[in-house]
Amino acid sequence: MGAIDTVLGLIDEHFDRSIEKLFELARIPSVSSDPALAGECRRAALWLSDYVSSLGFQSRLMETGGHPVVYAILGDLNDTTKPHVLFYGHYDVQPVDPIEKWTNPPFEPKIDVAKDGTERLLGRGMSDDKGQIFTFLEACRGWIEHTGTLPVNVTIFLEGEEEAGSPSLERTLIEQAGDLAADVVLACDSAMWDRDTPAIATRLKGLFHDKVIVHGPNRDLHSGTYGGVAANPLRVLSNILAGLYDADNRVAIPGFYDEVEQVPASLRQQWRELGSAADAALGDVGLSMPVLETGYTAMEQTWARPVVDINGVGGGNQGPPRSVLPSQAWARLSFRLVASQKPDVIRRLFREHVASQVPSDCRVSFEGDDGCGAYALKEDNPFLIAAARGLEAEWGRQPKFPGSGGSIPAIGWFKDHLGLDSIMVGFALDDDAIHAPNEKYDVRSMRKGTRSWARILEEVSRVDLKWRRTER
Ligand SMILES: [Zn+2]
């Protein structure tokens, strides 16, 4: 029997105690977006710091100016004989409103059995992300109980502001980079492909917002006197917005696609085999005709093609009929980018494109946010391959490598500021009701998730050190 079998046995043997400890954490209402609960966020951080030090980690709180990071290490930052992983998760949770929709109080976690016999852990944060954090911690516990240490060096990094947009995280990563040296990030805040098929998300989109304001006459004008004579900012803006996409549903901003890389044929093939989930999703919203870029499936569009969306438009009369030419018109837009497209470059191209279409009589101004870049993990990354092996051993089938249309700023910042790729493994299910009333995490997700991490840690310990030193 190998060490891993003993570790898995210990995980199963102590599973009830793992759930008890998870419930202790879940009773702390660490809602990061509510200033009145800042003390509870700190209490959750302290609880975790104590807990991981009881497992054998050296632990402390890393101050960020906002809610603290739980920082713990087992191993040595200077030890180059074993891979060093940085585990990322978050201990803060979403607010609980509407509270009346909860069948069980959100911060009084319990186990219940669904009608179909599925055992579930009920409570806020069970799936997002306290339960998922625990899958990793309990895997570490199994290894430490059996061997006194871990097969790899581990830094634990748990933030407390993820559900509030991670306002302190980027600065913390830059300032504390010296304490965050590692070879790879392992993150647990994502979902399975389906109940029986694990997944490693390999792509995230970048995101930024921009607001365009077209300024025309110095006041609203009477349309009988000025209609057809004075420039109308809403007409100017409408023309620009109407021209954002061409007849093939491609973004018509010059240079927009210059840095976009084609998805490798092998990955496109895998995605095609995954089916057309995105097409099916349209049924839910009362539509049936995808507006796809010519030549791409809905899945490719969502995961690997950049898009611009008009989020809102305003200006002029919003009340009963009134015949005016507005003095101003505005639109808010969001840009979802793919890897290699830089937010500041795309923002500049967009603004130049808009400005070139505004008549010299009008003026245009912009208000935007910094946004975050996209992220893509190469298919031959050895840590990805190692994690996939661990997952396959536990679940009896190969994991899928889906993309995502969403954005997680932290993952891009780990790459930008620490030079680290992230392996995003998670055991959440689509029906976990994260961010909603009656959040749950299946007992099976918790048990097999913990066992998965135990196996992944062993697989990662076998990654060739030469690769790490030369390719990183
Ligand atoms: Zn989360």
Coordinates of C-alpha atoms in Angstrom, one line a residue, residues 95-107 122-125 433 436-439:
P95 CA -24.6 38.7 1.8
V96 CA -27.6 36.6 2.7
D97 CA -30.5 38.7 1.4
P98 CA -33.3 37.9 0.8
I99 CA -33.0 36.2 4.2
E100 CA -36.7 35.1 4.2
K101 CA -36.0 32.7 1.3
W102 CA -33.6 30.6 3.4
T103 CA -35.2 27.4 4.7
N104 CA -32.4 27.0 7.3
P105 CA -30.6 30.0 8.9
P106 CA -27.5 30.9 6.7
F107 CA -25.0 30.9 9.5
L122 CA -26.3 23.7 4.0
G123 CA -25.2 27.3 4.8
R124 CA -23.7 30.5 3.4
G125 CA -20.2 29.9 2.1
A433 CA -27.0 28.2 -5.2
A436 CA -28.3 32.9 -3.5
P437 CA -30.5 31.7 -0.7
N438 CA -30.1 28.0 0.4
E439 CA -26.5 27.7 -0.7

